[in-house]
Amino acid sequence: MGCVVFVLLCNLLHASAFDREWTCKQLGKWKHCSRQSTSSPVPCPGKMQCTPFAEEAPAVSPPSLPVTSPSLPPPNWPSPQSTFPPPMASLESLQAEALATWHLDGDWSDATGGFSLVAAAGANISGFQAAAHAMPSGKAYGPTGSTLLQGASSTNLSHVNTTAGFTMAGWCAGVNGGSGGRLFGFGTTAWGEASLVLYNSWGFLWITGGKAADRATIKFDRPFFDGCWHHVALVLPPRWREGVPFSVFLDGVLATGIADRLPADFVGAGPPAFTNSQLFGSAFGIGGNGDGKQRIDEVSLWARALSSAEVALLATPTGPEPACKVSASPPPPPSASRCVHPELNSSHAPQPPSVSLHVRFLTSRYVTVVTDPTEYLHAQIHARCGDALASIDAAYLTSDPYNWRINYEYKYAAMEVVDLLRPPILEAVSRQDHLHLSREDGGSVGIERVSVWPNAAREMRVSRPAGAPGRAHEYVATAEVQFFSFLELTRPLSSDDGSAIVLLDSWGHNTTVVFNDRTTVSWALKVDQAGYLPTAAKFAYFGSWLGPGGPLNVTQFEGSQFSVWRIEDGNAIPGGTGNIAFDSAEGGLGGGAAVRAFEGVASRRVRDSEFEGVPLYGEDVLELDFSDLTEPGSYFVQIDGVGRSWSFVIGQEALGLSFYNSARGLYHQRCGTNLTAPYTAWARDDVHATYRGGQPPQDEDYKDHTADGWGFSDESGAFVQLSWFEVVRLRATNEALPQVSGGWHDAADFDRRDFHFLVVANLVNAFLLFPDHFSEGQLQIPNSGDGVPDILIEAMWGVDVWRRAQEADGRVATWIEADSHPHEKDTAQDQQPYFLGLATRQSTLHYAAHAALLARGYQRAGADTSPGSTVATLLESAQRAFAFGARRDADARVGFNLTLDDGRNISWREPAQPAPEYLLHAALQLWLATNNTYYREFLESSELEAAMQRIVNNANWQPGPLLNILVSVAAADPLTLPAGWHAAANAKILEQADLYVERQLADAYRKVWYDTDHGYFKLGAWGNNGFLHIRWLVAAYGFHR
């Protein structure tokens, strides 16, 4: 076959002078030589002979080119219909012409012999799969199971002659499970260097080209990575550097409707800037450059622009796996025209929405009406946008039920409809005449004032068609909003006449309610629905916020009598004048009778606190103290003219359900095990696997510690900020660690971290402080039947994962992490690999302390302590860990060197010595667990004496052991500890407990947290931070009750 001779007009005044294109022939393959202005042969590389093109194909006269008005050729000039050059003979001959071809049948070799690739440093190349596409007997390159893949590159292509254009093409298959992975292309990851790369991101094909600030990215707006094999080709025309458009072919068809010119900063840069070209990217595959999940096969390069017909020939599938076709033209972009809004094109007003009304009484004079349009908006989304959404479902869900494009379209439809319909709803409910109240017997009920507050209830979910694969609902990134109308009536409602109240809105919706201050629940009365211990202080609160109307006026009830009623079983009402009979229809509170058990007087609480000028609660609050009521039973609080509270219990079991639910939550967060009946109604599998990694194991390791000679730094010693996800990716291996399993999934992620030792300490210390409160079988979790309380069985789940990760010399890593947040929420489907971090002396001591603490818990529970027992195993592991963590020799200090994607060389080193607080904690727990004076001698050292003083003087020490250390010291025999430690620990616990009691008393609802002027106050919005300080109160109670 012959190569194309691209004839360019060199000099408009000498139109007959043409350069001649020469080729090099070896073994039937043709390569381009340098272009010469002579008819003589020129030297060729190696044994190839350079001869004129005419030796391969009959000479053809060049086309007649206009002299006076030259124009740029089209992307695929010359056209396939031209007789210049001859048509391609076969797929085989086209492949034979390729400048380079990588079959990827098990290695990175180039079939032509000249451009074999070199794997990136640290890359695994075990991802050559048996299942290929383009060659039936070959393989393909891509992820295998949990193997982390990177890439390979060659620097030998830096001088490719692109005068005749250039083509790169290959097969690819994948899914949209990640934010990106390179396919093939030129350029490095350095921002300042030119690049031309095709890559996969979120299921779509992208091209990036250019350099520095002029880098451009082009997205092909149609799903491409759908699990099938696709062919992609990028064709640069002969004069691409002069701005001539390039072409992209998807499955052999020219893609239309795209930006097809590269940035001037790239195309006008002179010779091709292909130095250090990375054809597969140094970060490719699972956890590679982003987190793409793609495979590639049969990648080839040509030093000319292939024609459309030639690309179509290459795109003919021949392998065993299916190839899919995608539309060459992008789908229509989402727009308002895709949803139907008749009122926008006609004069009629929108139809009244169909909403639900809910009435909540605050008092006999203040009523809240909740207008909920959620179902109406959902129906409108489907009515107006249903056809468009159905077509999206049909187009994209066949191969990928979790395609992000589905969610994008549902979000667009939901926001379009919500933005159109929600404002008029708000406008209507805000009118003073929107709501009308009347008595069912014909009397009127006046409304003096209305204030409205739109309240976000939860993230909106839009249902998908029944039977559609994948999710039943799509979360659409907007809130389901309910409109709270706070009504102040002209006069209070009476509980005596029993007349029903009819509520009617301006759209014609209505509901009927009855107010009775003995049986109607007031949403302004707040009690602890979990219950109260008999001997504990007991408070209820009365107050409410009325949105723009400000706080509910509670002045008239200050000093009023309140009653606490005991709910009796059956219908018999004990004698007395204060009895209430009610049935199960009233508020769903259970039928029966109640008798007045306590009376008190409502008193004013402290004024609402403000933070940065904003009230915390927006309420004036009254306090209802019934601490003197100690008889166990079921109760509710009631105030005349207000109503009654929800029911609650007084009794020793009051907090049992809260403990049960919290501890059972840990069971449902377990990793590395399947949850099954009879232990849960929410069965699920867990397929998470652990591999050896190497990321530093604690948050602190990623901060700037260069002044202290440790942490991340570059070759100049300057700090380098890295995310742990990036470090996980760069340090990951494919060495499976099947024995490392367990722990609890962290929050919404599936990683396991050293922070979880706080959970272990909370569980074990709760048992050590109150051992009689915990038993086996209490939590309905799997146990051994040996009498060990369930609370310790659960704590073991947070320790044993690290014992399983312990190395021969005793060291322990305490972080198992992936290279990104989870792609898949279902633990039974999440195939993302997780990697065990680097074991440092500090992480090892952290483990040693908690393994020994847990052993103490088992000892206190009377567990077996003989050799081979759980206690003996924990203590042996903790002692080996301590031996490593206490080492001071230079050989024990760990670190590593790393080359980043941008080519920078960096290093990480652990501190010269671990923080003494970690050594103190481990030595203390081992001393208390073993009574071995070896550990006691560590506590006597001046270093650990100083560490203990820092702990006592600093209540906010971040690594976590502070309170655990103090609790263990305070619980120990004073004679077994260094002088003064026991007294100092007890004093510190009482001091902190008193501090938080003061803060509790200063808060309208007795929240245990920092003062509003404290720098940490805002952290109360994060997770369960508000509960952390309660541990000081629990510890003080445990030691001084």
Short mmCIF file of N, CA and C in Angstrom, two decimals, residues 870-976:
data_model
loop_
_atom_site.label_atom_id
_atom_site.label_comp_id
_atom_site.label_asym_id
_atom_site.label_seq_id
_atom_site.Cartn_x
_atom_site.Cartn_y
_atom_site.Cartn_z
N THR A 870 -8.48 -14.32 74.57
CA THR A 870 -8.59 -12.98 73.99
C THR A 870 -7.74 -11.99 74.78
N VAL A 871 -7.78 -12.07 76.10
CA VAL A 871 -7.01 -11.15 76.93
C VAL A 871 -5.52 -11.33 76.66
N ALA A 872 -5.05 -12.57 76.66
CA ALA A 872 -3.63 -12.82 76.44
C ALA A 872 -3.19 -12.36 75.05
N THR A 873 -4.05 -12.60 74.04
CA THR A 873 -3.72 -12.18 72.67
C THR A 873 -3.61 -10.67 72.57
N LEU A 874 -4.55 -9.95 73.18
CA LEU A 874 -4.51 -8.48 73.16
C LEU A 874 -3.25 -7.96 73.84
N LEU A 875 -2.93 -8.51 75.01
CA LEU A 875 -1.78 -8.01 75.76
C LEU A 875 -0.47 -8.34 75.06
N GLU A 876 -0.37 -9.51 74.47
CA GLU A 876 0.85 -9.85 73.74
C GLU A 876 1.05 -8.90 72.57
N SER A 877 -0.03 -8.61 71.84
CA SER A 877 0.05 -7.69 70.71
C SER A 877 0.39 -6.28 71.17
N ALA A 878 -0.24 -5.83 72.25
CA ALA A 878 0.01 -4.47 72.76
C ALA A 878 1.46 -4.33 73.23
N GLN A 879 2.01 -5.36 73.85
CA GLN A 879 3.40 -5.28 74.33
C GLN A 879 4.39 -5.25 73.17
N ARG A 880 4.12 -6.01 72.11
CA ARG A 880 5.00 -5.95 70.94
C ARG A 880 4.91 -4.57 70.29
N ALA A 881 3.72 -4.03 70.24
CA ALA A 881 3.56 -2.69 69.67
C ALA A 881 4.31 -1.65 70.51
N PHE A 882 4.21 -1.76 71.81
CA PHE A 882 4.91 -0.81 72.67
C PHE A 882 6.41 -0.90 72.47
N ALA A 883 6.92 -2.11 72.34
CA ALA A 883 8.36 -2.29 72.15
C ALA A 883 8.84 -1.57 70.90
N PHE A 884 8.04 -1.62 69.84
CA PHE A 884 8.44 -0.90 68.62
C PHE A 884 8.25 0.61 68.80
N GLY A 885 7.10 1.03 69.33
CA GLY A 885 6.81 2.45 69.44
C GLY A 885 7.74 3.19 70.36
N ALA A 886 8.33 2.48 71.35
CA ALA A 886 9.22 3.13 72.31
C ALA A 886 10.65 3.21 71.82
N ARG A 887 10.93 2.67 70.63
CA ARG A 887 12.30 2.71 70.11
C ARG A 887 12.75 4.13 69.83
N ARG A 888 14.00 4.42 70.13
CA ARG A 888 14.56 5.75 69.88
C ARG A 888 15.67 5.73 68.84
N ASP A 889 16.02 4.56 68.33
CA ASP A 889 17.12 4.49 67.37
C ASP A 889 16.68 5.02 66.01
N ALA A 890 17.66 5.47 65.24
CA ALA A 890 17.37 6.09 63.94
C ALA A 890 16.72 5.11 62.97
N ASP A 891 17.03 3.82 63.09
CA ASP A 891 16.48 2.84 62.16
C ASP A 891 14.97 2.69 62.31
N ALA A 892 14.44 3.09 63.47
CA ALA A 892 13.00 2.94 63.70
C ALA A 892 12.21 4.06 63.04
N ARG A 893 12.87 5.14 62.63
CA ARG A 893 12.18 6.27 62.03
C ARG A 893 11.84 5.95 60.57
N VAL A 894 10.58 6.04 60.21
CA VAL A 894 10.16 5.64 58.87
C VAL A 894 9.92 6.87 58.00
N GLY A 895 9.96 6.64 56.70
CA GLY A 895 9.70 7.70 55.73
C GLY A 895 9.74 7.11 54.34
N PHE A 896 9.56 7.96 53.34
CA PHE A 896 9.59 7.48 51.96
C PHE A 896 9.83 8.66 51.03
N ASN A 897 10.26 8.34 49.82
CA ASN A 897 10.39 9.32 48.74
C ASN A 897 9.31 9.04 47.71
N LEU A 898 8.91 10.09 47.00
CA LEU A 898 7.78 9.97 46.11
C LEU A 898 7.96 10.93 44.94
N THR A 899 7.60 10.47 43.74
CA THR A 899 7.58 11.33 42.57
C THR A 899 6.15 11.65 42.22
N LEU A 900 5.82 12.93 42.22
CA LEU A 900 4.46 13.35 41.94
C LEU A 900 4.18 13.30 40.43
N ASP A 901 2.92 13.44 40.07
CA ASP A 901 2.55 13.40 38.66
C ASP A 901 3.24 14.50 37.85
N ASP A 902 3.53 15.62 38.50
CA ASP A 902 4.16 16.71 37.77
C ASP A 902 5.68 16.59 37.73
N GLY A 903 6.21 15.46 38.20
CA GLY A 903 7.64 15.20 38.13
C GLY A 903 8.43 15.64 39.34
N ARG A 904 7.80 16.34 40.28
CA ARG A 904 8.52 16.77 41.48
C ARG A 904 8.85 15.58 42.37
N ASN A 905 10.03 15.62 42.95
CA ASN A 905 10.43 14.61 43.91
C ASN A 905 10.23 15.16 45.31
N ILE A 906 9.50 14.44 46.12
CA ILE A 906 9.24 14.87 47.49
C ILE A 906 9.55 13.73 48.44
N SER A 907 9.54 14.05 49.71
CA SER A 907 9.78 13.02 50.72
C SER A 907 8.87 13.28 51.91
N TRP A 908 8.68 12.22 52.70
CA TRP A 908 7.96 12.35 53.97
C TRP A 908 8.74 11.60 55.03
N ARG A 909 8.90 12.21 56.20
CA ARG A 909 9.53 11.57 57.33
C ARG A 909 8.66 11.76 58.55
N GLU A 910 8.60 10.73 59.40
CA GLU A 910 7.88 10.87 60.65
C GLU A 910 8.72 11.70 61.62
N PRO A 911 8.13 12.17 62.74
CA PRO A 911 8.92 12.94 63.71
C PRO A 911 10.10 12.13 64.21
N ALA A 912 11.14 12.86 64.66
CA ALA A 912 12.31 12.17 65.21
C ALA A 912 11.92 11.27 66.37
N GLN A 913 10.92 11.71 67.17
CA GLN A 913 10.37 10.90 68.25
C GLN A 913 8.87 11.12 68.30
N PRO A 914 8.11 10.10 68.66
CA PRO A 914 6.65 10.29 68.78
C PRO A 914 6.32 11.24 69.92
N ALA A 915 5.14 11.84 69.86
CA ALA A 915 4.70 12.73 70.94
C ALA A 915 4.68 11.96 72.26
N PRO A 916 5.25 12.51 73.33
CA PRO A 916 5.31 11.78 74.61
C PRO A 916 3.95 11.36 75.14
N GLU A 917 2.89 12.11 74.79
CA GLU A 917 1.56 11.74 75.27
C GLU A 917 1.15 10.35 74.80
N TYR A 918 1.58 9.98 73.59
CA TYR A 918 1.26 8.64 73.08
C TYR A 918 2.02 7.58 73.88
N LEU A 919 3.27 7.86 74.17
CA LEU A 919 4.05 6.92 74.97
C LEU A 919 3.47 6.79 76.36
N LEU A 920 3.05 7.90 76.95
CA LEU A 920 2.45 7.88 78.27
C LEU A 920 1.18 7.03 78.29
N HIS A 921 0.33 7.25 77.31
CA HIS A 921 -0.95 6.52 77.28
C HIS A 921 -0.72 5.02 77.16
N ALA A 922 0.19 4.62 76.28
CA ALA A 922 0.45 3.18 76.10
C ALA A 922 1.08 2.57 77.34
N ALA A 923 2.07 3.27 77.91
CA ALA A 923 2.72 2.73 79.12
C ALA A 923 1.73 2.64 80.27
N LEU A 924 0.87 3.64 80.42
CA LEU A 924 -0.13 3.64 81.50
C LEU A 924 -1.08 2.45 81.37
N GLN A 925 -1.64 2.24 80.17
CA GLN A 925 -2.60 1.16 80.00
C GLN A 925 -1.94 -0.21 80.19
N LEU A 926 -0.71 -0.37 79.72
CA LEU A 926 -0.02 -1.65 79.89
C LEU A 926 0.34 -1.88 81.36
N TRP A 927 0.70 -0.83 82.07
CA TRP A 927 0.99 -0.96 83.50
C TRP A 927 -0.26 -1.40 84.26
N LEU A 928 -1.40 -0.77 83.96
CA LEU A 928 -2.63 -1.11 84.66
C LEU A 928 -3.13 -2.50 84.27
N ALA A 929 -2.81 -2.95 83.04
CA ALA A 929 -3.29 -4.26 82.58
C ALA A 929 -2.39 -5.40 83.00
N THR A 930 -1.09 -5.14 83.12
CA THR A 930 -0.14 -6.24 83.37
C THR A 930 0.51 -6.18 84.74
N ASN A 931 0.52 -5.01 85.38
CA ASN A 931 1.22 -4.82 86.66
C ASN A 931 2.71 -5.08 86.51
N ASN A 932 3.22 -4.90 85.29
CA ASN A 932 4.63 -5.09 85.00
C ASN A 932 5.36 -3.78 85.28
N THR A 933 6.32 -3.79 86.20
CA THR A 933 7.01 -2.56 86.59
C THR A 933 7.81 -1.94 85.45
N TYR A 934 8.06 -2.72 84.41
CA TYR A 934 8.75 -2.16 83.24
C TYR A 934 8.02 -0.94 82.72
N TYR A 935 6.70 -1.03 82.64
CA TYR A 935 5.90 0.09 82.14
C TYR A 935 5.76 1.18 83.20
N ARG A 936 5.75 0.78 84.47
CA ARG A 936 5.69 1.76 85.55
C ARG A 936 6.91 2.66 85.54
N GLU A 937 8.06 2.11 85.20
CA GLU A 937 9.29 2.91 85.17
C GLU A 937 9.23 3.98 84.09
N PHE A 938 8.56 3.70 82.98
CA PHE A 938 8.38 4.73 81.95
C PHE A 938 7.62 5.92 82.52
N LEU A 939 6.60 5.64 83.35
CA LEU A 939 5.77 6.71 83.90
C LEU A 939 6.57 7.61 84.83
N GLU A 940 7.64 7.08 85.42
CA GLU A 940 8.46 7.86 86.34
C GLU A 940 9.43 8.79 85.64
N SER A 941 9.58 8.64 84.31
CA SER A 941 10.56 9.46 83.59
C SER A 941 10.14 10.92 83.58
N SER A 942 11.09 11.79 83.53
CA SER A 942 10.80 13.23 83.51
C SER A 942 10.03 13.61 82.25
N GLU A 943 10.29 12.91 81.15
CA GLU A 943 9.59 13.20 79.90
C GLU A 943 8.10 12.97 80.04
N LEU A 944 7.72 11.84 80.66
CA LEU A 944 6.30 11.54 80.80
C LEU A 944 5.67 12.31 81.95
N GLU A 945 6.46 12.68 82.96
CA GLU A 945 5.94 13.57 83.99
C GLU A 945 5.53 14.90 83.37
N ALA A 946 6.38 15.41 82.48
CA ALA A 946 6.07 16.67 81.80
C ALA A 946 4.86 16.52 80.90
N ALA A 947 4.73 15.36 80.24
CA ALA A 947 3.58 15.11 79.38
C ALA A 947 2.30 15.09 80.21
N MET A 948 2.34 14.49 81.39
CA MET A 948 1.15 14.46 82.24
C MET A 948 0.75 15.87 82.66
N GLN A 949 1.72 16.70 82.95
CA GLN A 949 1.41 18.09 83.32
C GLN A 949 0.76 18.82 82.15
N ARG A 950 1.22 18.58 80.93
CA ARG A 950 0.60 19.23 79.78
C ARG A 950 -0.85 18.77 79.62
N ILE A 951 -1.09 17.49 79.85
CA ILE A 951 -2.44 16.97 79.73
C ILE A 951 -3.35 17.63 80.77
N VAL A 952 -2.89 17.72 81.99
CA VAL A 952 -3.70 18.31 83.05
C VAL A 952 -3.97 19.79 82.78
N ASN A 953 -3.02 20.46 82.15
CA ASN A 953 -3.16 21.91 81.93
C ASN A 953 -3.82 22.26 80.61
N ASN A 954 -4.07 21.27 79.75
CA ASN A 954 -4.62 21.57 78.43
C ASN A 954 -5.81 20.66 78.19
N ALA A 955 -6.99 21.22 78.28
CA ALA A 955 -8.21 20.42 78.11
C ALA A 955 -8.57 20.19 76.65
N ASN A 956 -7.79 20.74 75.72
CA ASN A 956 -8.16 20.63 74.31
C ASN A 956 -7.07 19.95 73.49
N TRP A 957 -6.29 19.09 74.12
CA TRP A 957 -5.23 18.40 73.40
C TRP A 957 -5.85 17.54 72.30
N GLN A 958 -5.44 17.75 71.07
CA GLN A 958 -6.18 17.21 69.94
C GLN A 958 -6.06 15.72 69.67
N PRO A 959 -4.90 15.06 69.88
CA PRO A 959 -4.84 13.65 69.46
C PRO A 959 -5.86 12.74 70.11
N GLY A 960 -6.48 13.13 71.22
CA GLY A 960 -7.61 12.36 71.71
C GLY A 960 -7.47 11.65 73.04
N PRO A 961 -6.26 11.20 73.45
CA PRO A 961 -6.20 10.40 74.67
C PRO A 961 -6.41 11.18 75.96
N LEU A 962 -6.52 12.50 75.92
CA LEU A 962 -6.55 13.30 77.15
C LEU A 962 -7.52 12.75 78.17
N LEU A 963 -8.80 12.73 77.84
CA LEU A 963 -9.80 12.29 78.80
C LEU A 963 -9.61 10.81 79.14
N ASN A 964 -9.24 10.00 78.15
CA ASN A 964 -9.04 8.58 78.42
C ASN A 964 -7.90 8.37 79.42
N ILE A 965 -6.84 9.14 79.29
CA ILE A 965 -5.74 9.04 80.23
C ILE A 965 -6.20 9.44 81.62
N LEU A 966 -6.91 10.56 81.71
CA LEU A 966 -7.34 11.05 83.01
C LEU A 966 -8.32 10.08 83.67
N VAL A 967 -9.22 9.51 82.90
CA VAL A 967 -10.18 8.55 83.46
C VAL A 967 -9.44 7.34 84.00
N SER A 968 -8.47 6.83 83.24
CA SER A 968 -7.72 5.66 83.70
C SER A 968 -6.92 5.98 84.95
N VAL A 969 -6.32 7.15 85.00
CA VAL A 969 -5.55 7.54 86.18
C VAL A 969 -6.48 7.71 87.38
N ALA A 970 -7.62 8.37 87.16
CA ALA A 970 -8.54 8.62 88.27
C ALA A 970 -9.13 7.33 88.82
N ALA A 971 -9.24 6.29 87.98
CA ALA A 971 -9.83 5.03 88.41
C ALA A 971 -8.82 4.11 89.07
N ALA A 972 -7.55 4.42 88.94
CA ALA A 972 -6.51 3.52 89.45
C ALA A 972 -6.27 3.74 90.95
N ASP A 973 -5.62 2.78 91.55
CA ASP A 973 -5.18 2.90 92.94
C ASP A 973 -4.10 3.98 93.00
N PRO A 974 -4.30 5.02 93.81
CA PRO A 974 -3.30 6.10 93.87
C PRO A 974 -1.90 5.60 94.18
N LEU A 975 -1.78 4.52 94.94
CA LEU A 975 -0.47 4.03 95.34
C LEU A 975 0.28 3.39 94.19
N THR A 976 -0.43 3.06 93.09
CA THR A 976 0.23 2.43 91.95
C THR A 976 0.75 3.44 90.94
#
